[in-house]
mmCIF file of C-alpha atoms in Angstrom:
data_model
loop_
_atom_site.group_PDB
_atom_site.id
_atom_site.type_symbol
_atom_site.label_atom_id
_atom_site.label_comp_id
_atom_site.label_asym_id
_atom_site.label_seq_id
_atom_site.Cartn_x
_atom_site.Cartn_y
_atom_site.Cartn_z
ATOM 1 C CA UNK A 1 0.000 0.000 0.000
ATOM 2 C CA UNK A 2 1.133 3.356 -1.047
ATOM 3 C CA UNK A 3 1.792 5.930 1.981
ATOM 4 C CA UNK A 4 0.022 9.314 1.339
ATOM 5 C CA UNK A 5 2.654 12.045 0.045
ATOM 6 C CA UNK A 6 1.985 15.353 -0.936
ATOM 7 C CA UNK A 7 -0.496 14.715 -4.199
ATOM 8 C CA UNK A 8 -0.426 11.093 -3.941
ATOM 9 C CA UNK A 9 -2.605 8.893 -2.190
ATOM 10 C CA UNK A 10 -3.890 5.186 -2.148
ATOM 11 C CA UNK A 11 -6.937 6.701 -3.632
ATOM 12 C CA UNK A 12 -4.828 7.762 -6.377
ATOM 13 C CA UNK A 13 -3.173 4.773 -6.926
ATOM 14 C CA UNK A 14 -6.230 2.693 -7.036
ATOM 15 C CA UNK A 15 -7.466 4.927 -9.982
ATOM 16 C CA UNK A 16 -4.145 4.971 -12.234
ATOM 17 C CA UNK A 17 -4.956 1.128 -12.252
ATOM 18 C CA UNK A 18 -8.027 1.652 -14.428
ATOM 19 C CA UNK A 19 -9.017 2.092 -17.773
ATOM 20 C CA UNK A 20 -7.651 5.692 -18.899
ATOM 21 C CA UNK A 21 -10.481 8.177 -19.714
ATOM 22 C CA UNK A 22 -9.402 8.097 -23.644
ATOM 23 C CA UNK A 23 -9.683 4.786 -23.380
ATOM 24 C CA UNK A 24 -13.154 4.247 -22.340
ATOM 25 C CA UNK A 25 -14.262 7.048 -24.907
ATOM 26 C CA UNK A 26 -13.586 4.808 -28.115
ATOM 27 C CA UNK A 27 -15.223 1.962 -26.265
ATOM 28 C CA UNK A 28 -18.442 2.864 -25.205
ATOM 29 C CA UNK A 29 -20.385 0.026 -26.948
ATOM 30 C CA UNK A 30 -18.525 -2.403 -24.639
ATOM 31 C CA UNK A 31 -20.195 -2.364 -21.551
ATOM 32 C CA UNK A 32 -18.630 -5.615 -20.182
ATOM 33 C CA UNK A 33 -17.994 -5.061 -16.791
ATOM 34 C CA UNK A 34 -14.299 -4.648 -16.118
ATOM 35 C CA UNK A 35 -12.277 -7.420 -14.540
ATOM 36 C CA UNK A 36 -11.927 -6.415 -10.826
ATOM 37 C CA UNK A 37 -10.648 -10.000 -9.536
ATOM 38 C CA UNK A 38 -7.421 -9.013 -10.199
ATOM 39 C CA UNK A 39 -8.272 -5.584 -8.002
ATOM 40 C CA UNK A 40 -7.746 -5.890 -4.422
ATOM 41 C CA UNK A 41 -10.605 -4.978 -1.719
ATOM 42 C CA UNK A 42 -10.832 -1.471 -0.502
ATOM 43 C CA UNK A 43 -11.235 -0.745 3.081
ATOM 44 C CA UNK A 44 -14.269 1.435 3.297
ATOM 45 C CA UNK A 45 -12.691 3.211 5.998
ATOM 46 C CA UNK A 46 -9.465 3.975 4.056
ATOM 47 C CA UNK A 47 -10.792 4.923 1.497
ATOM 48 C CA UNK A 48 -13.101 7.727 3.365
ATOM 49 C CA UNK A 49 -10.022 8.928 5.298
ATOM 50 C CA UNK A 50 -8.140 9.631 1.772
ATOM 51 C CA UNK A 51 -11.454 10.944 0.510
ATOM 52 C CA UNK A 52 -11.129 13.313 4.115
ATOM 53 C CA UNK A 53 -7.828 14.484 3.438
ATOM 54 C CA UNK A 54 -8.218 15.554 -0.417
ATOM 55 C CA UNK A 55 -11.587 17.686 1.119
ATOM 56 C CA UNK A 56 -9.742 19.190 4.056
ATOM 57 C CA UNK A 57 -9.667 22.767 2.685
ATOM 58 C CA UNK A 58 -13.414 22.450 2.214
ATOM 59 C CA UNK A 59 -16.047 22.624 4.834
ATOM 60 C CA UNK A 60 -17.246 19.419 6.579
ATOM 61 C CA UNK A 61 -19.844 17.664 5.252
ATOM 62 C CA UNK A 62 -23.491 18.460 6.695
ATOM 63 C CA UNK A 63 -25.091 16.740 9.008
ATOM 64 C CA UNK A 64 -28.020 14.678 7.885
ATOM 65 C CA UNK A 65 -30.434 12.545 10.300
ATOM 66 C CA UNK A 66 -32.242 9.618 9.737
ATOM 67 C CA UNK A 67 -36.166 9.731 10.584
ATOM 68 C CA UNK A 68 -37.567 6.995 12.156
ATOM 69 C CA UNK A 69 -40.879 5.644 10.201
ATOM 70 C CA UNK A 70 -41.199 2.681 11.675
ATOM 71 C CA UNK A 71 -44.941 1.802 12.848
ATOM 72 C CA UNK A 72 -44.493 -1.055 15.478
ATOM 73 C CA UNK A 73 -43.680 -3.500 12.494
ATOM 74 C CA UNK A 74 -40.541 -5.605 13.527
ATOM 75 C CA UNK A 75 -38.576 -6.541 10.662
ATOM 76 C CA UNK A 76 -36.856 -10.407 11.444
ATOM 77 C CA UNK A 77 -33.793 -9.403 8.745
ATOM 78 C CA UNK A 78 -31.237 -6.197 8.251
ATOM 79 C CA UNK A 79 -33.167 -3.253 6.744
ATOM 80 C CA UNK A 80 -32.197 -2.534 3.036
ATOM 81 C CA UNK A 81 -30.669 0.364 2.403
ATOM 82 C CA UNK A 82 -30.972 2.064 -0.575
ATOM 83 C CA UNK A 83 -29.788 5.286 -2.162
ATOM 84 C CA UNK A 84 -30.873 7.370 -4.779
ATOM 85 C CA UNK A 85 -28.856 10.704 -6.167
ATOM 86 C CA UNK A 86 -28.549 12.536 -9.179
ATOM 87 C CA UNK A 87 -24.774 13.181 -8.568
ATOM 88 C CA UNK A 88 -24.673 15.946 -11.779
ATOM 89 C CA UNK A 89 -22.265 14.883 -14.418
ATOM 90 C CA UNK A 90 -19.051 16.251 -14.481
ATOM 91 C CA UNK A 91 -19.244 17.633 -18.324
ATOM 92 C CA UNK A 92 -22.714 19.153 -17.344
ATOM 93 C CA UNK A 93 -21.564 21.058 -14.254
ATOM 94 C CA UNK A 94 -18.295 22.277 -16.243
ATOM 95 C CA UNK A 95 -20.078 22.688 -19.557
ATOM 96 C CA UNK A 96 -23.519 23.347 -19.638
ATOM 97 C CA UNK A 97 -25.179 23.597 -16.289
ATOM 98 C CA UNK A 98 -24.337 27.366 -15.920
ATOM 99 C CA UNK A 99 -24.772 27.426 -12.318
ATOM 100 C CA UNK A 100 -24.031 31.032 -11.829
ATOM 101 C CA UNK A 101 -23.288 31.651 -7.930
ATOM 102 C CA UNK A 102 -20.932 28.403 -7.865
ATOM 103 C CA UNK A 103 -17.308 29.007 -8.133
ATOM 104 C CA UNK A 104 -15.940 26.861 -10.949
ATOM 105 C CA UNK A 105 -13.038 25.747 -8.410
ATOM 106 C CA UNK A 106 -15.926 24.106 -6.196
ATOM 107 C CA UNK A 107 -16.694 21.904 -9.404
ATOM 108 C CA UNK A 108 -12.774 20.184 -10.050
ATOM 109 C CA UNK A 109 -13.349 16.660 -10.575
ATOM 110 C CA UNK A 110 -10.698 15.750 -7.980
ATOM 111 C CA UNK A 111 -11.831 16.716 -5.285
ATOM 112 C CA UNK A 112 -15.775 16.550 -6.213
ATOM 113 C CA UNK A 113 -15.373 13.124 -7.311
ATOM 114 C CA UNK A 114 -14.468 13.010 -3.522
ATOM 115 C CA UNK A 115 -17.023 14.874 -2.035
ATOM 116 C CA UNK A 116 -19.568 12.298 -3.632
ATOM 117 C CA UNK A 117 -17.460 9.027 -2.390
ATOM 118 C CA UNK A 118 -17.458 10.613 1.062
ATOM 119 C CA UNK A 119 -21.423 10.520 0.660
ATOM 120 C CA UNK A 120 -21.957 7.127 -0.483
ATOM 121 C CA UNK A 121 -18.990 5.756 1.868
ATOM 122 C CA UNK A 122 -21.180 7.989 4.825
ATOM 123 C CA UNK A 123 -24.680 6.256 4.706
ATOM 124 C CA UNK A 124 -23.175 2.623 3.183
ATOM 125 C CA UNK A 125 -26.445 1.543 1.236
ATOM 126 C CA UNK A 126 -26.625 -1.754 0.511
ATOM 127 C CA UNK A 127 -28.027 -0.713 -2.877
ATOM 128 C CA UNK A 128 -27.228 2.501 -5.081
ATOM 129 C CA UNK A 129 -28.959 4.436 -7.868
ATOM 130 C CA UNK A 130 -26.652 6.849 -9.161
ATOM 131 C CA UNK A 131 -27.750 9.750 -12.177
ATOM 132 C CA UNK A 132 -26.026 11.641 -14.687
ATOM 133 C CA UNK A 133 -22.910 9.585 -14.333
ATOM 134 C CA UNK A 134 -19.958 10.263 -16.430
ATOM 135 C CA UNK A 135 -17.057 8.698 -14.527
ATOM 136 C CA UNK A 136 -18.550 5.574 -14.514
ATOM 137 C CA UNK A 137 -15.229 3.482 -15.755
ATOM 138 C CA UNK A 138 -12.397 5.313 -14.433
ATOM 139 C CA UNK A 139 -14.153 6.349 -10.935
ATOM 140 C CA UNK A 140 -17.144 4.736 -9.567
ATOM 141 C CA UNK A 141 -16.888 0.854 -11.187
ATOM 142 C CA UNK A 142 -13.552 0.308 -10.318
ATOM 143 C CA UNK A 143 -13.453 2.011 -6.119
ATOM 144 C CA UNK A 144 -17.552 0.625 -5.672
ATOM 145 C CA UNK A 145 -16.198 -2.638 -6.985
ATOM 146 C CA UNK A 146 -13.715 -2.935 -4.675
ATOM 147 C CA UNK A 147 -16.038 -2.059 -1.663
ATOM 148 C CA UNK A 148 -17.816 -4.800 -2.727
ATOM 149 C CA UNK A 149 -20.363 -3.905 -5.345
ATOM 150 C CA UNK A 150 -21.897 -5.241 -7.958
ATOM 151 C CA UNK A 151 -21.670 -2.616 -10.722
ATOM 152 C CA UNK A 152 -23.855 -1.923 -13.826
ATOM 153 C CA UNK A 153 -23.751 0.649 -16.465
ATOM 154 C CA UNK A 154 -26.453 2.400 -19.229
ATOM 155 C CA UNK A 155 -25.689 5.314 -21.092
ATOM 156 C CA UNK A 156 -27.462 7.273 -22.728
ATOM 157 C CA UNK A 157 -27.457 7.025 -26.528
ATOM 158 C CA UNK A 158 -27.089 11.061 -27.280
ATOM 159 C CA UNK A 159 -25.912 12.034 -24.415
ATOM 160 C CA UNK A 160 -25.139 16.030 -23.831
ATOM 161 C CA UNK A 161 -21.994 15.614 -22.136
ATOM 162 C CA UNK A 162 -20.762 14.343 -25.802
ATOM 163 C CA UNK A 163 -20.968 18.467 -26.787
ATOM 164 C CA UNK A 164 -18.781 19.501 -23.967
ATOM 165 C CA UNK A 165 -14.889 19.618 -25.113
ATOM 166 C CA UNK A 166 -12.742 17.297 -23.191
ATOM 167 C CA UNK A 167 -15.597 15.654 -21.721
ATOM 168 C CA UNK A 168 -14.945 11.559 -20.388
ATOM 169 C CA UNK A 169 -17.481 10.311 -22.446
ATOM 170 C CA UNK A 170 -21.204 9.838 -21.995
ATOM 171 C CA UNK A 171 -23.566 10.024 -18.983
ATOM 172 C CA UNK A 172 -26.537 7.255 -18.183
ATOM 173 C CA UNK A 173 -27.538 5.493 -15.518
ATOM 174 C CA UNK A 174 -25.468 3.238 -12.707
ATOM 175 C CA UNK A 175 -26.626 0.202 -9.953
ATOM 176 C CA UNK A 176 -25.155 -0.762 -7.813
ATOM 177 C CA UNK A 177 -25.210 -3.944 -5.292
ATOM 178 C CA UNK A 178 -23.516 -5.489 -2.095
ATOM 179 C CA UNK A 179 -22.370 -9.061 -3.873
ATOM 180 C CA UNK A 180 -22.501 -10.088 -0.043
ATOM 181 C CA UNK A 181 -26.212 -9.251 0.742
ATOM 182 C CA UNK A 182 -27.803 -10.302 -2.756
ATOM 183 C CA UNK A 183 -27.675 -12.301 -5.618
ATOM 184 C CA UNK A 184 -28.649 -10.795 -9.215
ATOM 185 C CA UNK A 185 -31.245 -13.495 -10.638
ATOM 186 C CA UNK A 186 -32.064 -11.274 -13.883
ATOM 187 C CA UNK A 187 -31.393 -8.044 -15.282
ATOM 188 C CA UNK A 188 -32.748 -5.774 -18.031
ATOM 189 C CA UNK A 189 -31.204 -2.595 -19.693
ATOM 190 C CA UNK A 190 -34.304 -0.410 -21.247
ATOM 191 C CA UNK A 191 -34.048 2.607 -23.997
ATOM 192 C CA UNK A 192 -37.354 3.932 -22.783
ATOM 193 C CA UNK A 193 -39.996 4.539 -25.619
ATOM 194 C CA UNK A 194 -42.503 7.503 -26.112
ATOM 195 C CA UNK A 195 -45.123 7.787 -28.699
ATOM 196 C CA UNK A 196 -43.699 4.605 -29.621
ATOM 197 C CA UNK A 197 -40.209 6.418 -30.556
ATOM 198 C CA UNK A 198 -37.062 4.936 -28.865
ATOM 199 C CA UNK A 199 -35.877 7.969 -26.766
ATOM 200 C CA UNK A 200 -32.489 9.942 -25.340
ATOM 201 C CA UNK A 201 -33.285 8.072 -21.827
ATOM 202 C CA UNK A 202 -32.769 4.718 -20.164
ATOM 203 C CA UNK A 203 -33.822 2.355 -16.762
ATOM 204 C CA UNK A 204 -31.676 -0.375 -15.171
ATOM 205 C CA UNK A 205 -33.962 -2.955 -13.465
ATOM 206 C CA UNK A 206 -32.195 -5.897 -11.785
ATOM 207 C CA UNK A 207 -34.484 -8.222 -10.115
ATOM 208 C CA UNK A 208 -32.269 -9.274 -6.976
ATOM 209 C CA UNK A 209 -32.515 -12.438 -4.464
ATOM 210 C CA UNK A 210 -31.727 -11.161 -0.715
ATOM 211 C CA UNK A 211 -29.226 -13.624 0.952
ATOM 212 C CA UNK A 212 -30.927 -13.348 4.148
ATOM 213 C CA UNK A 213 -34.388 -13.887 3.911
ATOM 214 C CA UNK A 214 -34.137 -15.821 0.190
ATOM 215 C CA UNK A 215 -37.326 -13.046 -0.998
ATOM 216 C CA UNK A 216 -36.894 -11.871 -4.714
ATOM 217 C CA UNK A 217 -37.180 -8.347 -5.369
ATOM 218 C CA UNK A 218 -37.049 -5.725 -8.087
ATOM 219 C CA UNK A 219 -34.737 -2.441 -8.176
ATOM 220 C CA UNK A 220 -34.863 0.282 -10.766
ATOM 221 C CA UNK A 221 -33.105 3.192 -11.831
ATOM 222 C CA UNK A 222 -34.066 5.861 -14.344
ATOM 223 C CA UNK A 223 -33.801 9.917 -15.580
ATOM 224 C CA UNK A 224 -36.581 10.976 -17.429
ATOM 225 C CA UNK A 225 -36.557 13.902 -19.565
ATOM 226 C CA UNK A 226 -35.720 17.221 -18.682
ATOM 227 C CA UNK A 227 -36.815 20.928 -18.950
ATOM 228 C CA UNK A 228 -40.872 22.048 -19.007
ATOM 229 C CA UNK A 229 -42.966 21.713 -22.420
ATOM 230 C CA UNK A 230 -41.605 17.799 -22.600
ATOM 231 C CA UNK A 231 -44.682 16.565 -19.874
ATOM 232 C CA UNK A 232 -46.162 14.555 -22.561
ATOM 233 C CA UNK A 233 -42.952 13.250 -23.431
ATOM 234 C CA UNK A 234 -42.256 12.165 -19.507
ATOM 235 C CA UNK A 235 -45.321 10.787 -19.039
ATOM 236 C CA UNK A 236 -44.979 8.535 -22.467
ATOM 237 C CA UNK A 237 -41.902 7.290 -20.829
ATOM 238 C CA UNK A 238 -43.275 6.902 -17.379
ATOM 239 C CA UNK A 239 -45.988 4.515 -19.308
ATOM 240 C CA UNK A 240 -43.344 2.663 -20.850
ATOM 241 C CA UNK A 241 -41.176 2.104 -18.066
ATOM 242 C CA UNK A 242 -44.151 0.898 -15.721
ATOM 243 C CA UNK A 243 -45.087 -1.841 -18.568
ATOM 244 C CA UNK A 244 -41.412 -3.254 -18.910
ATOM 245 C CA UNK A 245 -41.671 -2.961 -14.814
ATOM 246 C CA UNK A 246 -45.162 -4.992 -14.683
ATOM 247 C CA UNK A 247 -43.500 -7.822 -17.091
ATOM 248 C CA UNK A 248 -40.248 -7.922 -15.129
ATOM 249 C CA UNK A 249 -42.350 -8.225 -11.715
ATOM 250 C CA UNK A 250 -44.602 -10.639 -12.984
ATOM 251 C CA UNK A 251 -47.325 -7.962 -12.107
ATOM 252 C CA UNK A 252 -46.205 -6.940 -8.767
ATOM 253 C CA UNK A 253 -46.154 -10.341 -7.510
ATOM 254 C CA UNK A 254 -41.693 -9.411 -7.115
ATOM 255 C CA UNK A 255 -42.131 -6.208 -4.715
ATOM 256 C CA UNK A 256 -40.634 -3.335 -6.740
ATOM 257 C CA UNK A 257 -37.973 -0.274 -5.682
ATOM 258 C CA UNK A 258 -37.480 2.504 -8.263
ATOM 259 C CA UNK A 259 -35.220 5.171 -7.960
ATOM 260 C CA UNK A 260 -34.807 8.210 -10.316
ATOM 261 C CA UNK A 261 -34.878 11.784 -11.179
ATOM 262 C CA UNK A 262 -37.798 12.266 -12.591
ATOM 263 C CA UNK A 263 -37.783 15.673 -13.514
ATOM 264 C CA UNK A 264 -41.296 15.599 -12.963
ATOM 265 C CA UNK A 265 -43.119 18.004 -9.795
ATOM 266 C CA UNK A 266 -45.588 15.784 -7.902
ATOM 267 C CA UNK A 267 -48.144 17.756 -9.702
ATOM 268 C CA UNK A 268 -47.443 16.112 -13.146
ATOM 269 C CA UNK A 269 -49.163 13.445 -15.152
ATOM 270 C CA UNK A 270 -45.995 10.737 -14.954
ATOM 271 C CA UNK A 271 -46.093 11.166 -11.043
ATOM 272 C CA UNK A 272 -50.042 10.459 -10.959
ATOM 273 C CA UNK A 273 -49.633 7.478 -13.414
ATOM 274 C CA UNK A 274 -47.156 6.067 -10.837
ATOM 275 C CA UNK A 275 -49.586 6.727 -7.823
ATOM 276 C CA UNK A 276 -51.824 5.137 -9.767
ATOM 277 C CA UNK A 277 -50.463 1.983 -11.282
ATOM 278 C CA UNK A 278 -51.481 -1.111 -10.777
ATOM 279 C CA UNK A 279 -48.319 -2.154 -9.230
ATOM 280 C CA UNK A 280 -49.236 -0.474 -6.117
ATOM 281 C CA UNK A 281 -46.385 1.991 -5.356
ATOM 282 C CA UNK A 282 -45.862 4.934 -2.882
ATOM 283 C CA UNK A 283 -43.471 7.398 -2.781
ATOM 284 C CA UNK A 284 -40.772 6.584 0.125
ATOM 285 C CA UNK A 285 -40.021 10.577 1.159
ATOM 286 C CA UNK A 286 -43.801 11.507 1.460
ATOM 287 C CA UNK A 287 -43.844 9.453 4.645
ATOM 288 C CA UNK A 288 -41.777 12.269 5.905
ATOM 289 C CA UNK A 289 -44.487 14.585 5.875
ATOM 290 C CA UNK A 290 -46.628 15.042 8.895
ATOM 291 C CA UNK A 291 -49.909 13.610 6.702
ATOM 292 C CA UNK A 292 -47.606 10.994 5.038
ATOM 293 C CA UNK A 293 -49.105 12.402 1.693
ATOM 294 C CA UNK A 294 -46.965 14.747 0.708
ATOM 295 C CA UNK A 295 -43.337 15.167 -1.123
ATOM 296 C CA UNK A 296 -41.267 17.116 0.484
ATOM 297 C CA UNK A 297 -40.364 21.104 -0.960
ATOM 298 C CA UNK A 298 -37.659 20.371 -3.383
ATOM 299 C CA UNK A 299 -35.100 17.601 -3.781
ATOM 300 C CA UNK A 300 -32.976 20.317 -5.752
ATOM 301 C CA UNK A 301 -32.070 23.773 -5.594
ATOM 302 C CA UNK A 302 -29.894 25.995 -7.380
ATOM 303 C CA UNK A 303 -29.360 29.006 -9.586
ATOM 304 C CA UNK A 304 -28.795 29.452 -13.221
ATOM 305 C CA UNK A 305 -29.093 32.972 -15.377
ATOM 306 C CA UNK A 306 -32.236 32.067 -15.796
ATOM 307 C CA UNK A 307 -33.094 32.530 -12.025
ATOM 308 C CA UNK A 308 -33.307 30.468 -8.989
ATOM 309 C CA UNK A 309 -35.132 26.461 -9.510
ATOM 310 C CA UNK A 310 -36.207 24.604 -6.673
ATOM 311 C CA UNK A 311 -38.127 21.809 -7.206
ATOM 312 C CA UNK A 312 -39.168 18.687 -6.013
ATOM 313 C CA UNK A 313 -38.173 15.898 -8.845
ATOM 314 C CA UNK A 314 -35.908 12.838 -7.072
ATOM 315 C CA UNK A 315 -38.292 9.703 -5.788
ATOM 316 C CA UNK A 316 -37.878 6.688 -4.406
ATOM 317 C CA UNK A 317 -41.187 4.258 -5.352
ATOM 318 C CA UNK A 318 -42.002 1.035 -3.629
ATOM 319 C CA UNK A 319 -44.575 -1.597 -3.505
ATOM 320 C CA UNK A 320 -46.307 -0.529 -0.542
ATOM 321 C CA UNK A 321 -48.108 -4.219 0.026
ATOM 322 C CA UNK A 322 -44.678 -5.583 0.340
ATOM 323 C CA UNK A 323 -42.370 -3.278 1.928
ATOM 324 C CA UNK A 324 -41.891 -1.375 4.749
ATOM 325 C CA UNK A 325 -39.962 1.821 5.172
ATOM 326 C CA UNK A 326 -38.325 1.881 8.112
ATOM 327 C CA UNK A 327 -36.279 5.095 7.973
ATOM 328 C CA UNK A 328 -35.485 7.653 5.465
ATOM 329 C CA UNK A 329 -32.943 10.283 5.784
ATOM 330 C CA UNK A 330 -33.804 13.484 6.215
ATOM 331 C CA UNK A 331 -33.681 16.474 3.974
ATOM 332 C CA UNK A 332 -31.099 19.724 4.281
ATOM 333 C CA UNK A 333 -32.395 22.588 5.472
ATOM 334 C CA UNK A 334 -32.283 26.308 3.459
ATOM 335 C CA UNK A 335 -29.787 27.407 5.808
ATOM 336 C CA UNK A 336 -27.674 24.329 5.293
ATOM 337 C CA UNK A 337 -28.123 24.344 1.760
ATOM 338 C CA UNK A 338 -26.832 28.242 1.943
ATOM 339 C CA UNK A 339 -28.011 31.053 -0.047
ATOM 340 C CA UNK A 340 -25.919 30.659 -3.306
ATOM 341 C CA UNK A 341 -27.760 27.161 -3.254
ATOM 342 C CA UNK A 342 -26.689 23.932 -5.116
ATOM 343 C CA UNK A 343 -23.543 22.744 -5.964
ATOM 344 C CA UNK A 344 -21.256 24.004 -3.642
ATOM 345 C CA UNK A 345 -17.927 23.812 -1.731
ATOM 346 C CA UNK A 346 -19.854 21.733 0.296
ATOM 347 C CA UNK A 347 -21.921 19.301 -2.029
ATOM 348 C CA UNK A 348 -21.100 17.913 -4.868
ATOM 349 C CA UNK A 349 -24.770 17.920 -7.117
ATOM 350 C CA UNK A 350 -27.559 20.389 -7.733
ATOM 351 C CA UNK A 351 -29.535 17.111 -6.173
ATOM 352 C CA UNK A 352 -29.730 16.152 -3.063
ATOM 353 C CA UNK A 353 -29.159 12.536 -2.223
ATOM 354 C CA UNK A 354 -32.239 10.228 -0.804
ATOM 355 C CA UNK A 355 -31.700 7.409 1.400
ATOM 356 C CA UNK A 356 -34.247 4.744 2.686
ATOM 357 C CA UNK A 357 -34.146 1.750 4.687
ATOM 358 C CA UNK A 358 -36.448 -0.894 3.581
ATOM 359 C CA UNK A 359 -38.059 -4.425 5.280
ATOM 360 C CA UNK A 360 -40.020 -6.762 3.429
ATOM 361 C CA UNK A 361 -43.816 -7.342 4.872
ATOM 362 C CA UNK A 362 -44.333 -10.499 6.547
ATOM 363 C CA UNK A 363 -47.672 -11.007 5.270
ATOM 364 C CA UNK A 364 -47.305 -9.357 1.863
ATOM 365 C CA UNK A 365 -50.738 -10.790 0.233
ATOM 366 C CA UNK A 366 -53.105 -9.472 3.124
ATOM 367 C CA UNK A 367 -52.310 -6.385 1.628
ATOM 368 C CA UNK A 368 -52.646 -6.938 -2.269
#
């Protein structure tokens, strides 16, 4: 093991082992995964204290809490943790994003790339739903699959990052899994349709086995498409997306967990149609609410030239006749978040990260 100079660390030396970014940029139809037997584990712990020491001349990270949702049901197996977070590609936040009131030296890739390990390595899901990843091959696959994760990859076919100069390829969707905790039985990569039209945007559904308890189960990740006057066009996907899910659960007889940004408000048509489906899903960070019915004020915030956006558009579904949510963590605050908003020295995204802990039901048909 390499001891920590000046500019070098173990964290360093982990990454020069992977595939360069040039390289991955002429490859991206190979999606193979890449061969991390011959990698050797990570210590999560490490590998937060070299995260720690690239971030020192930033603030701390802010503190988060868990809230308790838990309504006398005892679980007989380890919750399930699961995270979902639009961490805001790289090429965007350079490139395109234009957020106005963050300095550009709050966006380097070296330490940012940092500041998002030091959130994942925080809360340790069991399961993660990443967005609007761009660093997928020479960052996150090869340090997650060390840690112990299962790792899968969809880009998007037109991706925007592909306009920004020197950009490391395109951005789609990642899952990721704790090999220890589950078994992949099946798993599906889907070009979501609308209007019958293959589209810009993609889902990863795995349909997983849980060591402990043997029950099956079904995650899912997705980013529908942005920016207002496309509604139709996000709803057309949500439709399609809920019929590939109906197939892969066998019709919600597999309980169901799907993560994404949506960029939909809870007033749109694709969040209704998801209330609403058949599958019999609820929205994890409503429960959060003093009625349990409603979303909470915005899962991002931040400021372009356009003016300031905060809206509510990350969820985390599940089948609600299945699963129980036993905690969820809770939200930062407006003074947290700070008044030149989202990113920031102190977090990495315009979106904030959502984290739930999940049980299965006991008695899963009662409620069907």
């Amino acid at each position: 093991v390499c001891s920590m100079g000046n500019s070098t660390s173990r964290l360093y030396s982990a990454l020069a082992k992977t595939l360069s970014s040039s390289a991955v940029s002429q490859h991206q139809d190979c999606l193979e995964e890449l061969d991390s037997a011959r990698l050797d584990p990570i210590d999560p712990k490490d590998l937060l204290e070299e995260c720690q020491i690239v971030l020192q001349k930033r603030p701390p990270r802010f503190q988060r809490d868990f809230v308790d949702l838990k309504k006398n049901a005892d679980s007989n197996h380890r919750p399930i943790r699961v995270m979902q977070w639009n961490i805001l590609a790289q090429a965007l936040g350079e490139g395109k994003d234009n957020f106005v009131q963050c300095p550009m030296e709050a966006l380097k890739w070296e330490e940012r790339k940092c500041l998002i390990l030091e959130e994942i390595l925080a809360y340790k899901p069991d399961i993660l739903c990443l967005q609007e990843v761009d660093h997928y091959f020479d960052t996150f696959q090869p340090l997650l699959s060390r840690l112990g994760y299962q790792c899968t990859f969809f880009p998007k076919p037109w991706s925007p990052c592909l306009d920004v100069e020197q950009n490391n390829g395109p951005d789609g969707c990642a899952l990721f899994f704790l090999k220890d905790r589950f078994e992949l039985i099946n798993s599906a990569n889907i070009r979501l349709t609308a209007m019958k039209l293959k589209t810009n945007q993609v889902a990863i559904a795995q349909t997983l086995k849980c060591n402990e308890t043997g029950r099956l189960f079904c995650i899912a990740v997705t980013h529908l498409k942005a920016r207002t006057g496309w509604e139709r066009f996000r709803s057309a996907q949500g439709c399609d997306l809920l019929q590939n899910l109906k197939s892969i659960t066998q019709g919600a007889k597999i309980p169901l967990i799907i993560c994404g940004d949506f960029n939909a408000e809870p007033t749109e048509e694709v969040y209704r149609e998801f209330s609403n489906s058949s599958l019999n899903l609820n929205s994890a960070y409503k429960l959060l609410s003093p009625d349990g019915q409603s979303e909470p004020p915005y899962t991002t915030w931040k400021i372009r030239p356009s003016g300031e956006c905060r809206h509510t558009l990350d969820y985390i579904w599940y089948s609600q006749h299945a699963l129980n949510v036993n905690s969820a963590l809770d939200l930062l605050t407006e003074e947290q978040i700070g008044p030149n908003r989202l990113p920031s020295f102190n977090y990495p995204s315009d979106h904030l990260s959502l984290v739930c802990d999940f049980s299965f039901n006991q008695d899963p048909d009662r409620l069907l």
